[in-house]
CSV table of C-alpha atoms in Angstrom, one decimal:
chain,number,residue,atom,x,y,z
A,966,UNK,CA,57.4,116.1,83.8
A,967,UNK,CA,60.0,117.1,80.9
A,968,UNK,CA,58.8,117.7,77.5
A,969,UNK,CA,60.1,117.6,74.3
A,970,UNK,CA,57.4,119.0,72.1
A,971,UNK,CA,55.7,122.3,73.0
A,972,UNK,CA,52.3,121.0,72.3
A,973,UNK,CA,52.5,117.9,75.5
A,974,UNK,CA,50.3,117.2,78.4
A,975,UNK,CA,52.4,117.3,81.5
A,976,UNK,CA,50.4,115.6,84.8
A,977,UNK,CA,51.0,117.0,88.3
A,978,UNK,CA,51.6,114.2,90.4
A,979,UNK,CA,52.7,114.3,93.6
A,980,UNK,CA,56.3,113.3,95.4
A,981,UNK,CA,56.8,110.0,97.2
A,982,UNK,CA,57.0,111.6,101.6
A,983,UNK,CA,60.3,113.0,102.3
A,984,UNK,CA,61.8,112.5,99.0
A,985,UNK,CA,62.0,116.2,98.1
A,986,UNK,CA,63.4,116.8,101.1
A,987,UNK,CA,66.0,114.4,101.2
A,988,UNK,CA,67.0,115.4,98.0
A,989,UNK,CA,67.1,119.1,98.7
A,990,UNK,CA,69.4,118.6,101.6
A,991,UNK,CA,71.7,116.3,100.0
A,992,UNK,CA,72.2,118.8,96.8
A,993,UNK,CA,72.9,121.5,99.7
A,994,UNK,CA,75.3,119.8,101.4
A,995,UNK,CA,77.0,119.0,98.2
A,996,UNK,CA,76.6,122.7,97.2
A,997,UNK,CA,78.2,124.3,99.9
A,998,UNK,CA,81.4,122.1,100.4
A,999,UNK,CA,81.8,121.6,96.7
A,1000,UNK,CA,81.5,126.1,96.9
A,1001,UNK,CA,83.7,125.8,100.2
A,1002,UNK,CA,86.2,123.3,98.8
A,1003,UNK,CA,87.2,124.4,95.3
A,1004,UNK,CA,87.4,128.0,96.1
A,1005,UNK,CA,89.7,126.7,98.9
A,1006,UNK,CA,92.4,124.8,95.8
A,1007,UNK,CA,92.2,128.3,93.8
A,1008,UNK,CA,93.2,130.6,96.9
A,1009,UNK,CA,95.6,128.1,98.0
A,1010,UNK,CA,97.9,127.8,94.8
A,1011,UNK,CA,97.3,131.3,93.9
A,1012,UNK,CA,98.1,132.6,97.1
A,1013,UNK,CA,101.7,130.4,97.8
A,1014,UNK,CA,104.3,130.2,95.2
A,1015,UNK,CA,105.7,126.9,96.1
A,1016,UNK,CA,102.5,125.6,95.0
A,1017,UNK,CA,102.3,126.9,91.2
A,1018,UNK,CA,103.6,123.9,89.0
A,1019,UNK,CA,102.2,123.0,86.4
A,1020,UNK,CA,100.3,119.9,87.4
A,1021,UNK,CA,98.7,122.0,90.0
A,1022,UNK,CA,97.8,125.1,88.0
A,1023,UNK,CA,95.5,122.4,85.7
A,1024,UNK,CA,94.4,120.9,88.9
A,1025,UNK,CA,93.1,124.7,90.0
A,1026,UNK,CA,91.4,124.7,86.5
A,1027,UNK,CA,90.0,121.7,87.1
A,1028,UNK,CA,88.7,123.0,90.6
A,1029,UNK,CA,87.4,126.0,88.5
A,1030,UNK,CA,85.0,124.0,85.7
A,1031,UNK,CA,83.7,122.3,88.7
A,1032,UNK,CA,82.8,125.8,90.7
A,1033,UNK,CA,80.9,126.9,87.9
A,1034,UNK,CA,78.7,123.9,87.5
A,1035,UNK,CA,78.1,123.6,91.3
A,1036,UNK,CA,76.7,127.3,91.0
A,1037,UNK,CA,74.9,127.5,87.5
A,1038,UNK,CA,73.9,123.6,87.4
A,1039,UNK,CA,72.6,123.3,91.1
A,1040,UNK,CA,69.7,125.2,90.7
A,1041,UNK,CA,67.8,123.2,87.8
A,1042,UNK,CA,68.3,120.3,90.3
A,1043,UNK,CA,65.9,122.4,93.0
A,1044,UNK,CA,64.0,123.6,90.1
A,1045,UNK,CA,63.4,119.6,89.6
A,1046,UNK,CA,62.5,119.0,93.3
A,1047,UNK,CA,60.2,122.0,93.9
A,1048,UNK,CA,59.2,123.6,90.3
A,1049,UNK,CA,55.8,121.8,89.8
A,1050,UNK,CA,56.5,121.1,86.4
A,1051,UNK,CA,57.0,124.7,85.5
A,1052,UNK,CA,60.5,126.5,84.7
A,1053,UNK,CA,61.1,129.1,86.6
A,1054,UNK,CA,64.7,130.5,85.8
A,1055,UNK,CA,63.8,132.3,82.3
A,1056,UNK,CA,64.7,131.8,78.9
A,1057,UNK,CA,68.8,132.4,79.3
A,1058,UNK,CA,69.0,130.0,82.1
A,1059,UNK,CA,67.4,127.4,80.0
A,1060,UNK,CA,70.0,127.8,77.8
A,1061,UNK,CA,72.5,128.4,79.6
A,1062,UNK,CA,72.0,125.8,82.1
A,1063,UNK,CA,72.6,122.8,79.5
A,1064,UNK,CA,75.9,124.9,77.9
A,1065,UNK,CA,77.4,125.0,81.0
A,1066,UNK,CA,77.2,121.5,82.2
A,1067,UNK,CA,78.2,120.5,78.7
A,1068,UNK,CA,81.1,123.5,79.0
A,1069,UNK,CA,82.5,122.0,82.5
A,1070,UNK,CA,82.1,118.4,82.4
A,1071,UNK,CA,84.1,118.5,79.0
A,1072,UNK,CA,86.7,121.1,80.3
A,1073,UNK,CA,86.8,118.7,83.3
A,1074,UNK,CA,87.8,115.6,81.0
A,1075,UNK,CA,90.3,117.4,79.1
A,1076,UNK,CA,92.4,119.0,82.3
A,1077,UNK,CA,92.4,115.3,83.6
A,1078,UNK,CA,94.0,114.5,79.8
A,1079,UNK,CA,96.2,117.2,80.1
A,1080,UNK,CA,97.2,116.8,83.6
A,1081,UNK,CA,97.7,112.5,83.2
A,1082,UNK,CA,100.1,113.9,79.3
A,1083,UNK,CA,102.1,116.2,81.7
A,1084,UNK,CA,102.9,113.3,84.3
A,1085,UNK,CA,103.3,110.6,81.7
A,1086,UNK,CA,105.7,113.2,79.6
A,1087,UNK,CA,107.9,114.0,83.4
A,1088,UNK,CA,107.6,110.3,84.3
A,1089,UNK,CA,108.1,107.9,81.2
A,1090,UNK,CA,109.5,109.9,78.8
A,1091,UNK,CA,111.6,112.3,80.5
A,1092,UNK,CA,114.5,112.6,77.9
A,1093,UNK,CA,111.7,114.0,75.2
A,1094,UNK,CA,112.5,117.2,73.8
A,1095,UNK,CA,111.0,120.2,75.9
A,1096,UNK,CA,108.5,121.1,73.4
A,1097,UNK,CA,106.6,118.5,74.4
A,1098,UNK,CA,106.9,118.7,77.9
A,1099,UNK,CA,104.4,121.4,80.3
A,1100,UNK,CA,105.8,124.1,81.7
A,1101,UNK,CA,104.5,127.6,83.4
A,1102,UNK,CA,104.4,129.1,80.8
A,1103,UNK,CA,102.8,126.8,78.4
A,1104,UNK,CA,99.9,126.0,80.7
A,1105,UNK,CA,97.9,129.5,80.4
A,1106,UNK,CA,97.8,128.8,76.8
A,1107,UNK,CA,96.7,125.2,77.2
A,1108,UNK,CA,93.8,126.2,80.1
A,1109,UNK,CA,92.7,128.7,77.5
A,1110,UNK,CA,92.6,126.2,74.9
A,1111,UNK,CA,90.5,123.7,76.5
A,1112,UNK,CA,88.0,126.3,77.4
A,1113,UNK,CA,87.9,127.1,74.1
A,1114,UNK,CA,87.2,124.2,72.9
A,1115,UNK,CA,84.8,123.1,75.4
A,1116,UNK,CA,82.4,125.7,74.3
A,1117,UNK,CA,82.7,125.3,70.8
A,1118,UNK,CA,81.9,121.4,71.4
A,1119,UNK,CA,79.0,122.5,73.7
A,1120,UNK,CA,77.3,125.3,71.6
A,1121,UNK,CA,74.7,123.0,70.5
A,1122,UNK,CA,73.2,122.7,73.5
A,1123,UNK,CA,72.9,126.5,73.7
A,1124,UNK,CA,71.5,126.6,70.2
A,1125,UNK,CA,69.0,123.8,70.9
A,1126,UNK,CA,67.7,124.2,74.3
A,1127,UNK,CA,64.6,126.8,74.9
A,1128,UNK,CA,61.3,127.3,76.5
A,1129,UNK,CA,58.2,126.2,75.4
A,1130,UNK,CA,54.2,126.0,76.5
A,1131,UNK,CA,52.8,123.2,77.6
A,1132,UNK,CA,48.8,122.3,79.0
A,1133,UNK,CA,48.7,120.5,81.8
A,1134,UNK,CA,45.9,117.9,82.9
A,1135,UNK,CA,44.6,120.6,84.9
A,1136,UNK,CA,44.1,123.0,82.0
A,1137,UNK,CA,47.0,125.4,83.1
A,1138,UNK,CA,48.9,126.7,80.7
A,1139,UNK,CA,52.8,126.2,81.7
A,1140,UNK,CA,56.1,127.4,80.8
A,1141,UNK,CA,58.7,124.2,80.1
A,1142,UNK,CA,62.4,123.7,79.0
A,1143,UNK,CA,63.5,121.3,77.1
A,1144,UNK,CA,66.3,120.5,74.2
A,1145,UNK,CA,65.3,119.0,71.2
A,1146,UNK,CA,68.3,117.8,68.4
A,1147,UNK,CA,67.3,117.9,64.6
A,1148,UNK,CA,67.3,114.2,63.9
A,1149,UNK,CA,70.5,114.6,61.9
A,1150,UNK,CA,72.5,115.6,65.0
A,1151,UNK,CA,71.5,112.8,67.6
A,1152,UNK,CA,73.4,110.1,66.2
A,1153,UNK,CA,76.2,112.6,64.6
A,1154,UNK,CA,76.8,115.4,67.9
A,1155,UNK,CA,75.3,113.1,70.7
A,1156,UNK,CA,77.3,109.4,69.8
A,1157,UNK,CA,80.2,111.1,68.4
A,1158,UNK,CA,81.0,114.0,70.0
A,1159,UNK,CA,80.1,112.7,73.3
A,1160,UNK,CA,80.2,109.4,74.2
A,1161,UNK,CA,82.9,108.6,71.6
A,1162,UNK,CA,85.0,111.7,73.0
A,1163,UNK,CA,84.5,110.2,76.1
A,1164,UNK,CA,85.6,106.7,75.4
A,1165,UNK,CA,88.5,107.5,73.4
A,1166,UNK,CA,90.1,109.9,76.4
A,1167,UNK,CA,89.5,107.4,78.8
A,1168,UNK,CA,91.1,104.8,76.9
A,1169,UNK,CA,94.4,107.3,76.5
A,1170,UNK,CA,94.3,107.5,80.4
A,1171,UNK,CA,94.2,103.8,81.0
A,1172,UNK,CA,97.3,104.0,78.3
A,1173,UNK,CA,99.2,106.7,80.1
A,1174,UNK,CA,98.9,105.8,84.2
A,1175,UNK,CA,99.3,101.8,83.3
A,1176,UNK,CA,102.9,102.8,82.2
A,1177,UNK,CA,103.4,105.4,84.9
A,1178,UNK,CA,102.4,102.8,87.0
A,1179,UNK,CA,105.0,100.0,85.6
A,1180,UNK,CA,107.6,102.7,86.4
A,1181,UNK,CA,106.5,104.0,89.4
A,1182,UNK,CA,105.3,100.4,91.3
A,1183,UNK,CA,107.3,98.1,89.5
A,1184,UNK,CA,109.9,96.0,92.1
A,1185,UNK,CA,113.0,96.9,90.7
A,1186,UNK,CA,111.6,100.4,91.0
A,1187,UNK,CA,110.3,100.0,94.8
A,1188,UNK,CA,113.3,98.4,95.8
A,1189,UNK,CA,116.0,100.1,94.3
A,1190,UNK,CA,114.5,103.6,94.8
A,1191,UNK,CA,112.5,105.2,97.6
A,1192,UNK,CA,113.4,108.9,97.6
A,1193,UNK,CA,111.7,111.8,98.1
A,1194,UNK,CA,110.9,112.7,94.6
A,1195,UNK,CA,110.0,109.4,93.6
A,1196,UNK,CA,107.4,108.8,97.0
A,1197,UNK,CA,106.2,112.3,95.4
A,1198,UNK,CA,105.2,111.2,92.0
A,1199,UNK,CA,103.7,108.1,93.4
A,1200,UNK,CA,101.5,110.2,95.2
A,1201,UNK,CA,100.3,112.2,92.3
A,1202,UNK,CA,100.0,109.3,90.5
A,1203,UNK,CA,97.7,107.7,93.0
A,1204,UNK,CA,95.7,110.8,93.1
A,1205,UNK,CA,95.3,111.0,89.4
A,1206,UNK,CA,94.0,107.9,89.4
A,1207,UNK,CA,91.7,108.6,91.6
A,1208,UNK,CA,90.5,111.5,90.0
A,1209,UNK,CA,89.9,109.8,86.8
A,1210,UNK,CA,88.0,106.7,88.7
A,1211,UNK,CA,85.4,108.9,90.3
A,1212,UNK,CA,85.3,111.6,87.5
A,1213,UNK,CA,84.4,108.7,85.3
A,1214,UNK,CA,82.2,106.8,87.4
A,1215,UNK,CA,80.3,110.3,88.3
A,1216,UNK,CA,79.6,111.6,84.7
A,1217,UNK,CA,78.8,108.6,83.3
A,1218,UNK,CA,75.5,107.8,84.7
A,1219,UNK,CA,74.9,111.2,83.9
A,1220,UNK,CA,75.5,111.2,80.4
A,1221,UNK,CA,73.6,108.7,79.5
A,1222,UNK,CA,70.8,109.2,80.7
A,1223,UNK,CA,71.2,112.9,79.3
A,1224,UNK,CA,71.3,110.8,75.7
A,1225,UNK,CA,68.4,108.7,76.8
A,1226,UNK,CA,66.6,112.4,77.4
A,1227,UNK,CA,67.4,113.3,74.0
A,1228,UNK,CA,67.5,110.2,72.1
A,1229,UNK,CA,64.1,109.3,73.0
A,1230,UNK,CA,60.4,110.4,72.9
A,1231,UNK,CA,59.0,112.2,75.9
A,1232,UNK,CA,56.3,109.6,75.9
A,1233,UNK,CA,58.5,106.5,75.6
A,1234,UNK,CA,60.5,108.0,78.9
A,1235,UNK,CA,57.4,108.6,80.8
A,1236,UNK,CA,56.2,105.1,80.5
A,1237,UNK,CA,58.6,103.7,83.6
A,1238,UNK,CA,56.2,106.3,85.9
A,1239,UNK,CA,56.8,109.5,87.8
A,1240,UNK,CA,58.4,108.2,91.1
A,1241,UNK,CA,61.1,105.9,88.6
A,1242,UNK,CA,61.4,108.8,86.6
A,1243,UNK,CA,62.3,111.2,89.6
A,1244,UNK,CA,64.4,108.3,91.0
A,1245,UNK,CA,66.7,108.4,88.3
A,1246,UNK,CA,66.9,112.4,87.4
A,1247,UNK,CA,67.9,112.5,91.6
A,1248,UNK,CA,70.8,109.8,91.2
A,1249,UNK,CA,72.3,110.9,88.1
A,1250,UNK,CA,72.2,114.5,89.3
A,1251,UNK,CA,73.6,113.7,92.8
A,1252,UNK,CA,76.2,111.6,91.1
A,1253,UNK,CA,77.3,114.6,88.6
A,1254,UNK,CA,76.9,117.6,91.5
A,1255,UNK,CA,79.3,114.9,93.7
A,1256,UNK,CA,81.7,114.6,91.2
A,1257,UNK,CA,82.6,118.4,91.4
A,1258,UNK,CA,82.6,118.9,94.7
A,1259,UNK,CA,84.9,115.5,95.8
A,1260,UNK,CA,87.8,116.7,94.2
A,1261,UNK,CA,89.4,119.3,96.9
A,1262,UNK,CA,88.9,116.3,99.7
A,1263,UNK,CA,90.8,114.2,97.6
A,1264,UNK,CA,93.3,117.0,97.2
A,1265,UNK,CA,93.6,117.0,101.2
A,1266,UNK,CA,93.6,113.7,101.6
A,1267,UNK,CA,96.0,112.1,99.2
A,1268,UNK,CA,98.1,115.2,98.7
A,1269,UNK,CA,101.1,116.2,101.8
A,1270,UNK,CA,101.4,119.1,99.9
A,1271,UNK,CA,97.9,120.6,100.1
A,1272,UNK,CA,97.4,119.6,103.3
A,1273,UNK,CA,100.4,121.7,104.5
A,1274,UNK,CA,98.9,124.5,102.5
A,1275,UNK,CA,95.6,124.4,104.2
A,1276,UNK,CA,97.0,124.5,107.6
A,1277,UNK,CA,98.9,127.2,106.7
A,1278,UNK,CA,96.2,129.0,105.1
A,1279,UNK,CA,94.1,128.5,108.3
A,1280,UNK,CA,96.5,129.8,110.4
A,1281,UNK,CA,96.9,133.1,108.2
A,1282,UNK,CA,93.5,133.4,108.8
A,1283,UNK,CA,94.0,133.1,112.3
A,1284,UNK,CA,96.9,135.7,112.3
A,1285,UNK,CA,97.0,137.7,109.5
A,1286,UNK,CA,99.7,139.8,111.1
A,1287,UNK,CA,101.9,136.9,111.3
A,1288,UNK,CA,105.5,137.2,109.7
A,1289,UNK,CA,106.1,134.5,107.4
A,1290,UNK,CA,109.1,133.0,105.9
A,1291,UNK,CA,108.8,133.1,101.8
A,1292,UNK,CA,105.0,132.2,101.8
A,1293,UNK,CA,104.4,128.3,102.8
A,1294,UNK,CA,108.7,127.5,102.0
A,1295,UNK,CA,109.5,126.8,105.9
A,1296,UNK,CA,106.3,124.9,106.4
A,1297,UNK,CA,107.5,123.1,103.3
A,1298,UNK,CA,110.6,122.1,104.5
A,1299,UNK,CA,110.2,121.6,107.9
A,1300,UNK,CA,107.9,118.4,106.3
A,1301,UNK,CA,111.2,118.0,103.9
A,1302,UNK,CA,113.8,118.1,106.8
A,1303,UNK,CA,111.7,115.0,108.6
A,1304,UNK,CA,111.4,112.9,105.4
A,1305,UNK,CA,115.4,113.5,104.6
A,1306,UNK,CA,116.2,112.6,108.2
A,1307,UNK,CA,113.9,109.3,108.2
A,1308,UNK,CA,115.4,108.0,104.8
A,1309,UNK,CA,119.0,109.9,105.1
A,1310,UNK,CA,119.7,109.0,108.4
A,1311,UNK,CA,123.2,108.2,107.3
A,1312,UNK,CA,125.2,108.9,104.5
A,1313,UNK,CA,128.3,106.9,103.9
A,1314,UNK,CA,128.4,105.9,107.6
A,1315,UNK,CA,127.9,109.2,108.4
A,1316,UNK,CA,125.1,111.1,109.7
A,1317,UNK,CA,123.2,113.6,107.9
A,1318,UNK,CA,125.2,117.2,108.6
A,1319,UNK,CA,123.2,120.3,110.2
A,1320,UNK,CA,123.4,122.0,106.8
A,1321,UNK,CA,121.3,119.2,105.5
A,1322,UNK,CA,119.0,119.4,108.4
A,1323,UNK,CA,118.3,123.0,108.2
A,1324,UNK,CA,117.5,122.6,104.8
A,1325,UNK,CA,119.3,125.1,103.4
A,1326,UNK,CA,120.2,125.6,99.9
A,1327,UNK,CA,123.3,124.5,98.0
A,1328,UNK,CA,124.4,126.1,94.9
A,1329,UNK,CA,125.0,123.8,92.0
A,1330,UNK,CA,128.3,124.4,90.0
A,1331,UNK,CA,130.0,123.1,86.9
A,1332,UNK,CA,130.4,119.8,88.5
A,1333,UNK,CA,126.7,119.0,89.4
A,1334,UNK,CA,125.4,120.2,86.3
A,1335,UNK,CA,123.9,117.0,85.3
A,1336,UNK,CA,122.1,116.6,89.3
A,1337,UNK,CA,120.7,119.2,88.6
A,1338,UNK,CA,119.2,118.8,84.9
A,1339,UNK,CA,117.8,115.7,87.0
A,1340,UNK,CA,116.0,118.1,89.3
A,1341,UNK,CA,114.7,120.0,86.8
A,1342,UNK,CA,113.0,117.6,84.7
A,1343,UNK,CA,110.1,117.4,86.4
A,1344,UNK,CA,109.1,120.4,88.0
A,1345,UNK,CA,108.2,118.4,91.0
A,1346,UNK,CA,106.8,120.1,94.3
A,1347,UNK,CA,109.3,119.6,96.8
A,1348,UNK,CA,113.0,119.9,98.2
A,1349,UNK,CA,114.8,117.3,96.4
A,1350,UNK,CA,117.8,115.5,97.7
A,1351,UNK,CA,120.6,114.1,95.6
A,1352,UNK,CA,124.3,112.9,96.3
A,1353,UNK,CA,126.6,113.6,99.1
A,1354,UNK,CA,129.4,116.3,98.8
A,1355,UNK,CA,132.7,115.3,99.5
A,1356,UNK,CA,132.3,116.4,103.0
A,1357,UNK,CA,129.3,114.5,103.9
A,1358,UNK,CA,126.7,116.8,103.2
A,1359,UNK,CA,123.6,116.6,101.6
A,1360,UNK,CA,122.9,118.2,98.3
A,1361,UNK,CA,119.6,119.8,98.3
A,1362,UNK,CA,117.9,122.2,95.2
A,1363,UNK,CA,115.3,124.6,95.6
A,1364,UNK,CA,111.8,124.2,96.0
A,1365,UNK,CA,110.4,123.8,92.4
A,1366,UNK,CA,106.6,124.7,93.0
């Protein structure tokens, strides 16, 4: 069916009933909520300032790499199901095709690294000096890094991958793509740059969320603390995790059997038949289109945050005439004023004041200086509440995304 020499026989054999359309349906679905769903995380923390940190400005690059393999990558997968053998999409798409799935999945890997540094920075070493720490400002140049350097890594794959001729068993003449590696580069580019790169990253974020985690779940830590800002970066951490399971679990099937593709012969891949052959292109394609579109129902899932967001957004939709109150900030804190009620029901044996209730904002002085370089450190999504005043109220900052 593939070919990795211009001058191979290709056989037309036919499908196994229903496969193709099983298959087609699945990598629609897929398609149109992955489409649906990340366009969804980039309008949301766009559109609402109390959702731009720096955590979630990666995660919206994240949501980004994935958009642009769900639309460029997709279509090779029905070119599989329905091409006969033949490519369709032109000479630029066969390049292209392979860049960009090389582009995105590493772009994907190295947000989750920068993302899973940023929390293990906030979280375990929070009295580092700032320069090592993420900030607004410092994650533009950091997304335009990683792009960067994604498509240096993956310019091989543009460079390598092109058309060719092929006869078929039938005596037609067809057009194939395929990507052929000099022999020097498929032990150096493919081992190397790839599974190596992947290995090593993955072992750094098994590093970095084991001791988030012995900070964040520990029992000292669950019983002596249970505030708002630490249930907060539990959450993210949980999510992270997350992210980096199924990312991992996704893409790895994938890649290796994209370095089986390239490592081997055509004619040692086509002895395990057709239908196995097929089999295996549709899993490993399903498994890496899934991994792109799963991440904004994770978002809405693990995340109170984005949940809140998405209501709001729908109901913008649903009045766009609507006043609002400083974007999604009263949403935001009518969420707050219910957590700070359930665990500050009373402070000092006495109950949480009105001013604490309403949520409204108390300016920090000389005396609170170092509450609030405690707010500050991490950048963290929410209203954050510290000490009591004097007269019983709650200290509250502002909202920090």
């Amino acid at each position: 069916m593939f070919s990795n020499e211009s001058n191979h026989t290709i056989d037309h054999v036919q499908w196994l009933p229903g496969v193709q359309t099983t298959a087609c349906i699945f990598y629609t679905i897929i398609l149109l909520f992955g489409v649906i769903g990340n366009i969804l995380v980039i309008v949301i923390v766009t559109r609402y300032r109390n959702m731009r940190s720096a955590t979630n400005l990666l995660l919206t690059n994240l949501s980004m790499a994935d958009l642009f393999l769900l639309i460029f990558c997709t279509p090779e997968g029905y070119q599989h199901l329905y091409g006969e053998d033949k490519h369709r999409l032109g000479k630029f798409m066969c390049s292209f095709g392979p860049f960009v799935q090389n582009v995105t999945s590493t772009c994907s890997v190295l947000t989750i690294m920068a993302i899973s540094y940023e929390r293990y920075v906030a979280i375990c070493q929070p009295l580092k000096t700032s320069a090592l720490r993420f900030t607004l400002f410092r994650t533009l140049p950091t997304v335009v890094f990683i792009w960067i350097l994604s498509c240096l890594v993956s310019i091989p794959f543009f460079r390598y991958s092109k058309t060719g001729t092929a006869q078929s068993i039938y005596g037609e003449t067809i057009v194939t793509c395929f990507t052929v590696f000099p022999e020097s580069w498929k032990n150096i580019y493919l081992i190397l740059c790839t599974l190596y790169l992947y290995i090593f990253i993955f072992l750094m974020l098994c590093y970095w969320h084991f001791s988030i985690c012995c900070i964040l779940f520990s029992r000292e830590a669950l019983l002596r603390d249970n505030s708002i800002v630490t249930r907060y970066r539990r959450q993210v951490a949980k999510l992270l995790i997350t992210l980096i399971l199924t990312f991992f679990i996704f893409i790895i099937p994938y890649k290796i059997w994209a370095y089986i593709h390239q490592r081997y012969q055509f004619e040692e891949i086509a002895v395990i038949g057709f239908h196995q052959y097929s089999f295996i292109a549709i899993i490993t394609r399903s498994f890496l289109y899934l991994n792109s579109a799963i991440n904004p129902l994770l978002y809405s899932v693990m995340s109170t945050k984005f949940r809140q967001s998405l209501l709001l957004l729908c109901d913008d939709c649903r009045y766009p005439n609507k006043d609002r109150r400083s974007d999604a900030v009263y949403f935001n804190r009518e969420y707050t004023a219910k957590q700070l009620m359930g665990i500050n029901g009373g402070v000092g044996g006495r109950t949480t004041s009105t001013t604490a209730a309403k949520l409204s904002y108390h300016q920090f002085n000389g005396s609170h200086l170092h509450e609030k370089k405690s707010l500050i450190i991490d950048n963290l999504p929410t209203i954050i509440v510290q000490n009591p005043t004097d007269d019983g109220n709650l200290i509250l900052s502002k909202e920090l995304l």
